[in-house]
Amino acid sequence: MNRFAKGKLTEKQKRWAMLTIDELITLPGLRMLDVRQEPGQETVDISANVLSQSACCPNCQAESYAVHSRYERHPQDLPIQEKPVRLWLSVRRFLCQNPSCARKTFVEQVSSFLVRSARRTNRVTQRLVNISLSAGGNGGARLSKQEGLIASGDTLLRLLRRLGVPDCALPEILGIDDWAWRKGLRYGTILCDLVTHRVVDLLLDRESDSVVTWLVAHPQVTVVSRDRGTGYADAIKRGAPQAIQVADRWHLLENLFDAVEQVLGQHRAALTINTTPGEPGPLVPAVVVPINLPTNKRALGQLRSRESRYALYEQTLALRDQGENLITIARKLEMSTTTVTKYLKAGHFPERKAQPVGSKALRPYTAYLDQRWAEGCHVAKQLWREICQQGYDRSPSAVFIYVSHLRQGLPTYHNQPTTIPATVRRLAPWQAAHLWTTFPDTLQPAERQDLAILRQAQPDFEQAYQLAQAFIHMVHNCVPTKLNKWLHDALNGTLTPFITLATGLHRDKAAVLAGIALPWSNGQVEGQINRLKTLKRQMYGRAKLDLLRIRVMRPN
């Protein structure tokens, strides 16, 4: 028995709980007559008509009560419990009672709910627009179908184009950068308002003339943040001479990193760190190969396998020193890129973990076998009989293998501690450049120790470190007054990469000073480019410029 029958609800609660269909399904300006669903169909049909008794002529705005005829419209409405809804809307055609009006008859409209000649209600159209802005064409069609809305991908894109580009406030602080239609072949230009964090416009290419034309049409721009490229710098100078150009700080630090990497790359042999005290020496194997080769098949197989892997390791390092990239090395040596990456990052030959000799059942008795071997008992059969009396119940084959290793002096790895061999770690130039371009306080203790060793390996390394740290402190602490001194030290130094960097910074000195002093940067632009790439790939081949501009320029 329900709660109504028991009388546990008050009259007010009953009135609130017993909602009518009209209260559950709202049709603004319409009167709902019937709700039905045919057996075997998912579509819910709702019959309705217009509430008003009269209508106004769209030409002369004269009110009319004279009904000429009736007909039905079948627009799509919002779904009910993810089931499609179709309206059976009875509309009337009125006679215009103004004799001077050219229109004789007209159809009543409910513009707040359904526009003229529309096949879907206004709220359905708005829902589809929101879906297409978030998921695009085909993705939006799949999502709308799950939501109980029927619309194709072409329809969603048509709604987007009809939506148009939103009106944006005229920017004063502008960020500009390029983005790839197809990487390495075709590029466009993105312009962002750094104050409102919104995309202002997209240009079809990154030619200087296109940027100049856009800037001339927007003379209110006072500050432009850009990368270190000369193309945009020249376009800004021509199109907005009144604007202050700001060189992006991330690109400044990236230029510094490249200069440091070039200096370190000129002395690759010095980028080695000894794991044991003493002067760096040649790379030695992590496991010492015995002079007398083993005679058992297991040890011989392990030795041959290690020799072939060690040869591949040496070839990998040699190809890396010749300037070959990861893919080329893997293709030449017929190895996977994962193995090549492991060899290059290891710093020394990565030995395989030593496997104990014998089976797991033998391991509880290895200490006794070692003791008896030291006492002079070297007969494997006798040793097997003795451990059988202690509870060993397996065949003597594992004991024979274990004794064979003891007889040849090979390690058994049961009771012997693992020793670390004398090796050197080789750092790639980019790995060492990370140590040069990071604040010492943020480095790990091991990294600080490596940095101290490497700075003493070459005189150029110490000079590069001092210049790099001075530049980083100047940029991070926003001290543009130190730029002149840094340029003087770099130009008068002996490091060619730093001389090249200082020459380029001196040529773009005004933008570099603004980039250090002002708070603006291209970080926001890079984030918008990442969003643009996501939207472009989401739309596959339909991502033409008009659609991209609509989706990107709409706020998130």
Coordinates of C-alpha atoms in Angstrom, one line a residue:
M1 CA 0.0 0.0 0.0
N2 CA 1.4 3.4 -0.9
R3 CA 1.8 6.4 1.3
F4 CA -1.3 8.1 0.0
A5 CA -3.5 5.2 1.1
K6 CA -2.0 5.3 4.6
G7 CA -2.6 9.0 4.8
K8 CA 0.9 9.9 5.9
L9 CA 1.2 13.0 3.6
T10 CA -0.4 16.3 4.3
E11 CA -2.7 17.9 1.7
K12 CA 0.1 20.4 0.8
Q13 CA 2.6 17.6 0.2
K14 CA 0.0 15.7 -1.8
R15 CA -0.6 18.8 -4.1
W16 CA 3.2 19.2 -4.5
A17 CA 3.8 15.5 -5.3
M18 CA 0.9 15.0 -7.7
L19 CA 2.3 17.0 -10.6
T20 CA 0.3 17.2 -13.8
I21 CA 1.6 16.5 -17.2
D22 CA 1.4 20.3 -18.0
E23 CA 3.7 21.0 -15.1
L24 CA 6.2 18.3 -16.1
I25 CA 6.3 19.3 -19.8
T26 CA 6.5 23.0 -20.3
L27 CA 5.5 24.4 -23.7
P28 CA 5.8 28.3 -23.6
G29 CA 2.8 29.9 -25.3
L30 CA 1.2 26.5 -26.1
R31 CA -1.5 24.4 -24.6
M32 CA -0.8 20.7 -24.4
L33 CA -3.7 18.5 -25.4
D34 CA -2.3 14.9 -25.4
V35 CA 0.8 12.8 -24.8
R36 CA 1.1 9.4 -26.4
Q37 CA 3.6 6.8 -27.5
E38 CA 2.7 4.2 -30.1
P39 CA 3.6 0.6 -29.3
G40 CA 7.0 -0.4 -30.7
Q41 CA 8.1 3.2 -31.3
E42 CA 10.6 5.3 -29.3
T43 CA 9.2 8.7 -30.3
V44 CA 6.9 10.5 -27.9
D45 CA 4.1 12.5 -29.6
I46 CA 2.7 15.6 -27.9
S47 CA -0.4 17.3 -29.3
A48 CA -0.7 21.1 -28.7
N49 CA -2.2 24.3 -30.0
V50 CA -1.5 28.0 -29.5
L51 CA -2.9 29.6 -26.4
S52 CA -3.7 33.1 -27.8
Q53 CA -7.1 33.8 -29.4
S54 CA -5.8 36.3 -31.9
A55 CA -2.7 37.0 -34.0
C56 CA -1.0 40.1 -35.5
C57 CA -0.3 40.5 -39.2
P58 CA 3.5 40.5 -39.8
N59 CA 3.1 43.4 -42.4
C60 CA 0.7 45.9 -40.8
Q61 CA 0.7 44.6 -37.2
A62 CA -3.1 44.6 -37.2
E63 CA -4.7 42.2 -34.8
S64 CA -7.1 39.7 -36.2
Y65 CA -9.6 37.2 -34.8
A66 CA -10.8 35.8 -38.1
V67 CA -9.6 32.2 -38.6
H68 CA -9.1 31.3 -42.3
S69 CA -7.9 27.6 -41.9
R70 CA -5.8 25.2 -39.8
Y71 CA -2.9 22.9 -40.4
E72 CA -0.3 20.9 -38.4
R73 CA 3.4 21.5 -37.8
H74 CA 5.7 18.7 -36.5
P75 CA 8.8 20.3 -35.0
Q76 CA 11.2 18.4 -32.8
D77 CA 11.3 19.3 -29.1
L78 CA 13.6 18.3 -26.2
P79 CA 13.6 14.6 -25.3
I80 CA 11.8 13.0 -22.4
Q81 CA 14.0 10.5 -20.6
E82 CA 16.3 10.4 -23.6
K83 CA 13.4 9.6 -25.9
P84 CA 12.8 11.8 -29.0
V85 CA 9.8 14.1 -28.8
R86 CA 7.7 15.3 -31.8
L87 CA 5.1 18.0 -31.5
W88 CA 1.8 17.8 -33.3
L89 CA 1.2 21.5 -33.3
S90 CA -2.1 22.8 -34.6
V91 CA -1.7 26.3 -36.0
R92 CA -4.2 28.7 -37.5
R93 CA -4.1 30.9 -40.6
F94 CA -5.8 34.2 -40.0
L95 CA -7.4 36.7 -42.3
C96 CA -5.9 40.1 -42.3
Q97 CA -8.8 42.6 -41.6
N98 CA -6.8 45.6 -42.7
P99 CA -8.2 46.4 -46.3
S100 CA -5.1 48.4 -47.2
C101 CA -2.7 45.6 -46.3
A102 CA -1.2 43.6 -49.2
R103 CA -1.2 40.4 -47.2
K104 CA -4.6 38.6 -47.2
T105 CA -3.8 35.7 -44.8
F106 CA -1.0 34.9 -42.4
V107 CA 0.0 32.1 -39.9
E108 CA 0.1 32.7 -36.2
Q109 CA 3.6 32.4 -34.7
V110 CA 5.1 31.6 -31.3
S111 CA 8.5 33.3 -31.8
S112 CA 9.6 32.7 -28.3
F113 CA 9.3 28.9 -28.7
L114 CA 9.3 28.2 -32.5
V115 CA 10.5 30.4 -35.3
R116 CA 8.9 30.6 -38.7
S117 CA 9.4 27.5 -40.9
A118 CA 11.6 25.8 -38.3
R119 CA 11.7 22.0 -38.0
R120 CA 12.9 22.2 -34.4
T121 CA 12.1 24.3 -31.4
N122 CA 14.3 27.1 -30.2
R123 CA 15.5 25.3 -27.2
V124 CA 16.4 22.2 -29.3
T125 CA 18.4 24.5 -31.6
Q126 CA 20.3 26.0 -28.7
R127 CA 21.0 22.5 -27.3
L128 CA 22.4 21.4 -30.6
V129 CA 24.5 24.5 -30.9
N130 CA 26.1 23.8 -27.5
I131 CA 26.8 20.2 -28.5
S132 CA 28.4 21.2 -31.8
L133 CA 30.6 23.8 -30.1
S134 CA 31.9 21.2 -27.8
A135 CA 32.0 18.1 -30.0
G136 CA 32.0 19.3 -33.6
G137 CA 30.1 17.7 -36.4
N138 CA 30.2 13.9 -36.4
G139 CA 31.1 13.7 -32.7
G140 CA 28.2 16.0 -31.9
A141 CA 25.8 13.9 -34.0
R142 CA 26.7 10.8 -32.0
L143 CA 26.3 12.7 -28.8
S144 CA 23.0 14.2 -29.7
K145 CA 21.7 10.8 -30.7
Q146 CA 22.5 9.5 -27.3
E147 CA 20.7 12.5 -25.8
G148 CA 17.6 11.8 -27.8
L149 CA 18.0 14.6 -30.4
I150 CA 18.0 13.7 -34.1
A151 CA 20.6 15.8 -36.0
S152 CA 23.3 14.9 -38.6
G153 CA 26.8 16.2 -38.6
D154 CA 26.1 18.4 -41.6
T155 CA 23.2 20.0 -39.7
L156 CA 25.4 20.8 -36.7
L157 CA 28.0 22.4 -38.9
R158 CA 25.3 24.4 -40.6
L159 CA 24.1 25.6 -37.2
L160 CA 27.7 26.6 -36.4
R161 CA 28.1 28.6 -39.6
R162 CA 24.7 30.3 -39.0
L163 CA 25.9 31.2 -35.4
G164 CA 28.7 33.3 -36.8
V165 CA 31.8 34.8 -35.2
P166 CA 31.2 36.5 -31.9
D167 CA 31.9 40.2 -31.4
C168 CA 35.1 40.7 -29.4
A169 CA 36.4 43.7 -27.6
L170 CA 39.1 45.6 -29.5
P171 CA 42.4 44.4 -28.0
E172 CA 45.1 46.6 -26.7
I173 CA 47.5 44.0 -25.4
L174 CA 48.0 41.4 -28.2
G175 CA 49.8 38.0 -28.4
I176 CA 50.7 36.6 -31.8
D177 CA 52.1 33.3 -32.9
D178 CA 51.8 30.7 -35.7
W179 CA 50.0 27.4 -35.7
A180 CA 50.2 24.5 -38.1
W181 CA 47.5 23.5 -40.6
R182 CA 50.0 20.7 -41.5
K183 CA 53.3 20.7 -39.7
G184 CA 56.2 21.6 -41.8
L185 CA 54.1 22.6 -44.8
R186 CA 51.4 25.1 -44.0
Y187 CA 50.9 27.5 -41.1
G188 CA 48.4 30.1 -40.0
T189 CA 48.4 32.9 -37.4
I190 CA 46.6 33.2 -34.2
L191 CA 46.0 36.5 -32.3
C192 CA 44.9 36.6 -28.7
D193 CA 43.9 39.3 -26.3
L194 CA 46.2 38.8 -23.3
V195 CA 43.9 40.7 -21.0
T196 CA 40.7 38.8 -21.6
H197 CA 42.5 35.5 -22.5
R198 CA 40.4 35.1 -25.6
V199 CA 41.2 34.5 -29.3
V200 CA 40.7 37.6 -31.3
D201 CA 41.2 36.3 -34.8
L202 CA 42.7 33.5 -37.0
L203 CA 44.6 34.3 -40.2
L204 CA 44.9 31.8 -43.0
D205 CA 48.7 32.1 -43.3
R206 CA 51.6 33.6 -41.4
E207 CA 52.8 35.9 -44.1
S208 CA 53.9 39.4 -43.0
D209 CA 51.5 41.2 -45.3
S210 CA 48.5 39.4 -43.8
V211 CA 49.6 40.4 -40.3
V212 CA 50.3 44.0 -41.4
T213 CA 46.8 44.3 -42.9
W214 CA 45.2 43.1 -39.7
L215 CA 47.3 45.4 -37.5
V216 CA 46.5 48.4 -39.7
A217 CA 42.8 47.7 -39.3
H218 CA 43.2 47.7 -35.5
P219 CA 45.3 50.8 -34.6
Q220 CA 44.3 50.6 -30.9
V221 CA 47.0 47.8 -30.3
T222 CA 49.7 49.2 -27.9
V223 CA 51.6 46.1 -26.9
V224 CA 52.4 42.9 -28.9
S225 CA 54.0 39.8 -27.4
R226 CA 55.7 37.5 -29.9
D227 CA 58.4 34.8 -30.3
R228 CA 62.0 35.5 -31.4
G229 CA 61.2 35.1 -35.1
T230 CA 62.0 38.0 -37.5
G231 CA 58.8 37.6 -39.6
Y232 CA 56.4 38.8 -37.0
A233 CA 58.8 41.4 -35.7
D234 CA 59.0 43.0 -39.2
A235 CA 55.2 42.8 -39.6
I236 CA 54.5 44.5 -36.2
K237 CA 57.0 47.2 -37.1
R238 CA 55.3 47.9 -40.4
G239 CA 51.6 47.5 -39.3
A240 CA 51.7 48.9 -35.7
P241 CA 54.8 51.1 -35.3
Q242 CA 53.3 52.6 -32.2
A243 CA 53.1 49.2 -30.4
I244 CA 55.8 48.0 -28.0
Q245 CA 57.1 44.6 -29.0
V246 CA 57.7 42.1 -26.2
A247 CA 60.0 39.1 -26.7
D248 CA 58.5 36.0 -25.0
R249 CA 60.6 35.0 -21.9
W250 CA 60.2 31.3 -22.6
H251 CA 61.7 31.7 -26.0
L252 CA 64.6 33.7 -24.5
L253 CA 65.4 30.9 -22.1
E254 CA 65.0 28.3 -24.9
N255 CA 67.6 30.2 -26.9
L256 CA 69.9 30.2 -23.9
F257 CA 69.4 26.4 -23.5
D258 CA 70.3 25.9 -27.2
A259 CA 73.5 27.9 -26.8
V260 CA 74.6 25.9 -23.7
E261 CA 73.8 22.6 -25.5
Q262 CA 76.0 23.6 -28.4
V263 CA 78.9 24.5 -26.1
L264 CA 78.6 21.2 -24.3
G265 CA 78.2 19.3 -27.6
Q266 CA 81.6 20.6 -28.7
H267 CA 83.2 18.6 -25.8
R268 CA 81.2 15.4 -25.7
A269 CA 84.2 13.4 -24.3
A270 CA 84.3 15.6 -21.2
L271 CA 80.7 14.9 -20.3
T272 CA 81.6 11.7 -18.4
I273 CA 81.3 11.1 -14.6
N274 CA 83.2 8.4 -12.8
T275 CA 81.2 6.3 -10.4
T276 CA 84.4 5.6 -8.4
P277 CA 87.1 8.0 -7.2
G278 CA 89.9 8.7 -9.8
E279 CA 90.3 10.1 -13.2
P280 CA 87.7 9.2 -15.9
G281 CA 88.8 6.2 -17.9
P282 CA 87.4 4.1 -20.7
L283 CA 84.1 2.3 -20.2
V284 CA 84.7 -1.2 -18.7
P285 CA 82.2 -4.1 -18.6
A286 CA 80.1 -4.3 -15.5
V287 CA 80.9 -8.1 -15.2
V288 CA 84.5 -9.3 -15.4
V289 CA 84.8 -12.0 -18.0
P290 CA 86.8 -14.9 -16.7
I291 CA 90.0 -15.8 -18.4
N292 CA 89.2 -19.6 -18.5
L293 CA 86.0 -20.0 -20.4
P294 CA 83.3 -22.1 -18.7
T295 CA 82.6 -25.5 -20.1
N296 CA 79.0 -25.9 -19.1
K297 CA 76.4 -25.0 -21.7
R298 CA 74.4 -22.6 -19.4
A299 CA 77.4 -20.4 -18.6
L300 CA 78.6 -20.4 -22.2
G301 CA 75.2 -19.3 -23.4
Q302 CA 75.1 -16.5 -20.9
L303 CA 78.5 -15.3 -21.9
R304 CA 77.8 -15.4 -25.7
S305 CA 74.5 -13.5 -25.1
R306 CA 76.3 -10.8 -23.0
E307 CA 79.0 -10.4 -25.7
S308 CA 76.5 -9.8 -28.4
R309 CA 74.5 -7.3 -26.3
Y310 CA 77.7 -5.5 -25.3
A311 CA 78.7 -5.2 -29.0
L312 CA 75.3 -3.7 -29.8
Y313 CA 75.7 -1.3 -26.9
E314 CA 79.0 -0.1 -28.2
Q315 CA 77.6 0.3 -31.7
T316 CA 74.7 2.3 -30.3
L317 CA 77.0 4.8 -28.5
A318 CA 79.2 5.1 -31.6
L319 CA 76.2 6.0 -33.8
R320 CA 75.0 8.4 -31.2
D321 CA 78.4 10.1 -31.2
Q322 CA 78.2 10.4 -35.0
G323 CA 75.0 12.5 -34.6
E324 CA 72.4 9.8 -35.6
N325 CA 69.0 10.1 -34.1
L326 CA 67.0 7.4 -32.2
I327 CA 65.0 6.1 -35.2
T328 CA 68.0 5.8 -37.4
I329 CA 70.0 3.9 -34.8
A330 CA 67.2 1.4 -34.2
R331 CA 66.8 0.9 -37.9
K332 CA 70.5 0.3 -38.6
L333 CA 71.0 -2.1 -35.6
E334 CA 67.6 -3.8 -36.1
M335 CA 66.7 -3.0 -32.5
S336 CA 63.6 -1.6 -30.9
T337 CA 63.6 2.1 -30.0
T338 CA 62.9 1.1 -26.4
T339 CA 66.2 -0.8 -26.2
V340 CA 68.1 2.0 -27.9
T341 CA 66.6 4.5 -25.4
K342 CA 67.6 2.3 -22.5
Y343 CA 71.2 2.0 -23.8
L344 CA 71.5 5.8 -24.3
K345 CA 70.1 6.7 -20.9
A346 CA 71.9 4.1 -18.9
G347 CA 75.4 5.7 -18.8
H348 CA 77.0 2.3 -18.6
F349 CA 76.3 -1.2 -20.0
P350 CA 73.0 -2.4 -18.4
E351 CA 73.8 -5.9 -17.1
R352 CA 71.0 -8.3 -16.8
K353 CA 70.0 -9.4 -13.3
A354 CA 72.1 -12.4 -12.3
Q355 CA 70.0 -15.5 -11.9
P356 CA 70.8 -17.9 -9.1
V357 CA 72.2 -21.3 -10.1
G358 CA 70.0 -24.3 -9.5
S359 CA 66.3 -24.7 -8.8
K360 CA 64.3 -23.0 -6.0
A361 CA 64.2 -26.4 -4.2
L362 CA 68.0 -26.4 -3.9
R363 CA 68.4 -22.9 -2.5
P364 CA 67.8 -23.9 1.2
Y365 CA 70.8 -26.3 0.9
T366 CA 73.3 -24.0 -0.9
A367 CA 74.9 -22.9 2.3
Y368 CA 75.6 -26.5 3.3
L369 CA 76.9 -27.3 -0.2
D370 CA 79.3 -24.3 0.0
Q371 CA 80.5 -25.4 3.4
R372 CA 81.2 -29.0 2.2
W373 CA 82.9 -27.7 -0.9
A374 CA 85.2 -25.6 1.3
E375 CA 85.9 -28.7 3.4
G376 CA 87.1 -30.6 0.3
C377 CA 84.2 -32.7 -0.7
H378 CA 84.0 -32.1 -4.5
V379 CA 81.9 -35.2 -5.6
A380 CA 78.5 -34.0 -6.7
K381 CA 76.9 -37.4 -6.2
Q382 CA 78.1 -37.5 -2.6
L383 CA 76.8 -34.0 -1.9
W384 CA 73.4 -34.9 -3.4
R385 CA 73.2 -38.0 -1.0
E386 CA 74.0 -35.8 2.0
I387 CA 71.3 -33.1 1.3
C388 CA 68.8 -35.9 0.5
Q389 CA 69.2 -37.0 4.1
Q390 CA 68.4 -33.5 5.1
G391 CA 65.1 -33.5 3.2
Y392 CA 66.0 -32.7 -0.4
D393 CA 63.7 -34.9 -2.7
R394 CA 64.7 -33.9 -6.2
S395 CA 67.0 -35.4 -8.9
P396 CA 70.7 -34.7 -8.7
S397 CA 70.8 -32.6 -11.9
A398 CA 70.5 -29.2 -10.1
V399 CA 73.3 -30.3 -7.7
F400 CA 75.5 -31.2 -10.7
I401 CA 75.0 -27.8 -12.3
Y402 CA 75.7 -26.0 -8.9
V403 CA 78.9 -28.0 -8.4
S404 CA 80.0 -27.3 -12.0
H405 CA 79.9 -23.6 -11.3
L406 CA 81.8 -24.1 -8.0
R407 CA 84.5 -26.2 -9.9
Q408 CA 85.0 -23.5 -12.5
G409 CA 85.0 -20.6 -10.1
L410 CA 81.8 -19.1 -11.6
P411 CA 79.5 -17.0 -9.3
T412 CA 76.4 -18.7 -8.0
Y413 CA 74.7 -15.5 -6.8
H414 CA 73.2 -17.3 -3.7
N415 CA 75.4 -15.9 -1.0
Q416 CA 77.6 -13.5 -2.9
P417 CA 76.9 -9.8 -2.6
T418 CA 76.5 -7.8 -5.8
T419 CA 79.5 -5.6 -6.5
I420 CA 79.3 -2.3 -8.4
P421 CA 81.9 -2.2 -11.2
A422 CA 84.1 0.8 -12.0
T423 CA 82.2 2.6 -14.8
V424 CA 81.7 6.1 -16.1
R425 CA 78.3 7.7 -16.9
R426 CA 78.1 9.5 -20.2
L427 CA 75.7 12.5 -20.3
A428 CA 74.2 13.7 -23.5
P429 CA 74.6 17.5 -24.1
W430 CA 70.9 18.2 -23.5
Q431 CA 71.1 16.3 -20.2
A432 CA 74.1 18.4 -19.0
A433 CA 72.5 21.6 -20.3
H434 CA 69.7 21.0 -17.9
L435 CA 72.2 21.2 -15.0
W436 CA 73.6 24.4 -16.5
T437 CA 70.2 26.2 -16.9
T438 CA 68.6 25.3 -13.5
F439 CA 68.9 27.2 -10.3
P440 CA 71.4 25.3 -8.0
D441 CA 69.0 25.3 -5.1
T442 CA 66.5 23.3 -7.1
L443 CA 68.9 20.5 -8.1
Q444 CA 69.1 17.2 -6.3
P445 CA 72.3 16.5 -4.2
A446 CA 73.5 14.0 -6.8
E447 CA 72.9 16.5 -9.6
R448 CA 74.8 19.2 -7.8
Q449 CA 77.7 16.8 -7.4
D450 CA 77.6 16.0 -11.1
L451 CA 77.6 19.6 -12.0
A452 CA 80.6 20.4 -9.8
I453 CA 82.6 17.6 -11.5
L454 CA 81.6 18.6 -15.0
R455 CA 82.3 22.3 -14.5
Q456 CA 86.0 21.4 -13.9
A457 CA 86.3 19.2 -16.9
Q458 CA 86.7 22.0 -19.5
P459 CA 87.4 25.7 -19.1
D460 CA 84.6 26.5 -21.5
F461 CA 82.1 24.7 -19.2
E462 CA 82.7 27.1 -16.4
Q463 CA 82.4 30.2 -18.6
A464 CA 79.2 28.8 -20.1
Y465 CA 77.8 28.2 -16.6
Q466 CA 78.5 31.7 -15.4
L467 CA 76.9 33.3 -18.5
A468 CA 73.9 30.9 -18.3
Q469 CA 73.2 31.5 -14.6
A470 CA 73.6 35.3 -15.0
F471 CA 71.0 35.3 -17.8
I472 CA 68.6 33.1 -15.9
H473 CA 68.7 35.4 -12.8
M474 CA 68.3 38.4 -15.0
V475 CA 65.1 37.0 -16.7
H476 CA 63.5 35.4 -13.6
N477 CA 64.1 38.5 -11.4
C478 CA 63.0 40.9 -14.1
V479 CA 66.2 43.0 -14.0
P480 CA 66.6 44.6 -17.5
T481 CA 69.4 46.9 -16.4
K482 CA 71.8 43.9 -16.4
L483 CA 71.3 43.1 -20.0
N484 CA 74.1 45.4 -21.3
K485 CA 76.7 43.9 -19.0
W486 CA 75.6 40.4 -20.0
L487 CA 75.8 41.2 -23.7
H488 CA 79.3 42.7 -23.2
D489 CA 80.5 39.6 -21.3
A490 CA 79.1 37.2 -23.9
L491 CA 80.4 39.2 -26.9
N492 CA 83.9 39.4 -25.4
G493 CA 84.0 35.7 -24.5
T494 CA 85.4 32.8 -26.4
L495 CA 82.2 30.8 -26.8
T496 CA 80.9 31.0 -30.3
P497 CA 77.3 29.9 -29.5
F498 CA 77.0 32.6 -26.9
I499 CA 78.4 35.2 -29.2
T500 CA 75.8 34.3 -31.8
L501 CA 73.1 34.5 -29.1
A502 CA 74.3 37.9 -27.8
T503 CA 74.4 39.2 -31.4
G504 CA 70.7 38.2 -32.0
L505 CA 69.6 39.7 -28.6
H506 CA 71.4 43.0 -29.4
R507 CA 69.7 43.2 -32.7
D508 CA 66.3 42.7 -30.9
K509 CA 67.3 44.6 -27.8
A510 CA 64.2 46.7 -27.4
A511 CA 61.9 43.7 -27.4
V512 CA 64.2 41.7 -25.1
L513 CA 64.2 44.6 -22.6
A514 CA 60.4 44.8 -22.8
G515 CA 60.2 41.0 -22.3
I516 CA 62.3 41.1 -19.2
A517 CA 60.6 44.2 -17.7
L518 CA 56.9 43.8 -18.7
P519 CA 54.5 41.1 -17.3
W520 CA 53.3 40.0 -20.8
S521 CA 54.3 36.8 -22.4
N522 CA 53.1 34.3 -25.0
G523 CA 52.1 31.6 -22.5
Q524 CA 48.4 32.3 -23.0
V525 CA 48.9 32.2 -26.8
E526 CA 50.6 28.8 -26.5
G527 CA 47.6 27.5 -24.5
Q528 CA 45.2 28.7 -27.1
I529 CA 47.2 27.0 -29.8
N530 CA 46.9 23.7 -27.9
R531 CA 43.2 24.2 -27.7
L532 CA 43.1 25.0 -31.4
K533 CA 44.9 21.8 -32.3
T534 CA 42.4 19.8 -30.3
L535 CA 39.5 21.4 -32.1
K536 CA 41.1 21.1 -35.5
R537 CA 41.9 17.4 -35.1
Q538 CA 38.4 16.8 -33.7
M539 CA 36.8 18.0 -36.9
Y540 CA 39.0 16.0 -39.3
G541 CA 38.9 17.3 -42.9
R542 CA 35.9 19.7 -42.2
A543 CA 38.0 22.1 -40.2
K544 CA 38.0 25.0 -42.6
L545 CA 38.9 28.5 -41.4
D546 CA 35.4 29.7 -40.9
L547 CA 34.4 26.8 -38.7
L548 CA 37.7 27.0 -36.7
R549 CA 37.2 30.8 -36.2
I550 CA 33.7 30.2 -34.8
R551 CA 34.7 27.4 -32.4
V552 CA 38.0 28.9 -31.3
M553 CA 36.7 32.5 -30.8
R554 CA 33.7 31.3 -28.8
P555 CA 34.4 31.4 -25.0
N556 CA 34.9 28.1 -23.3

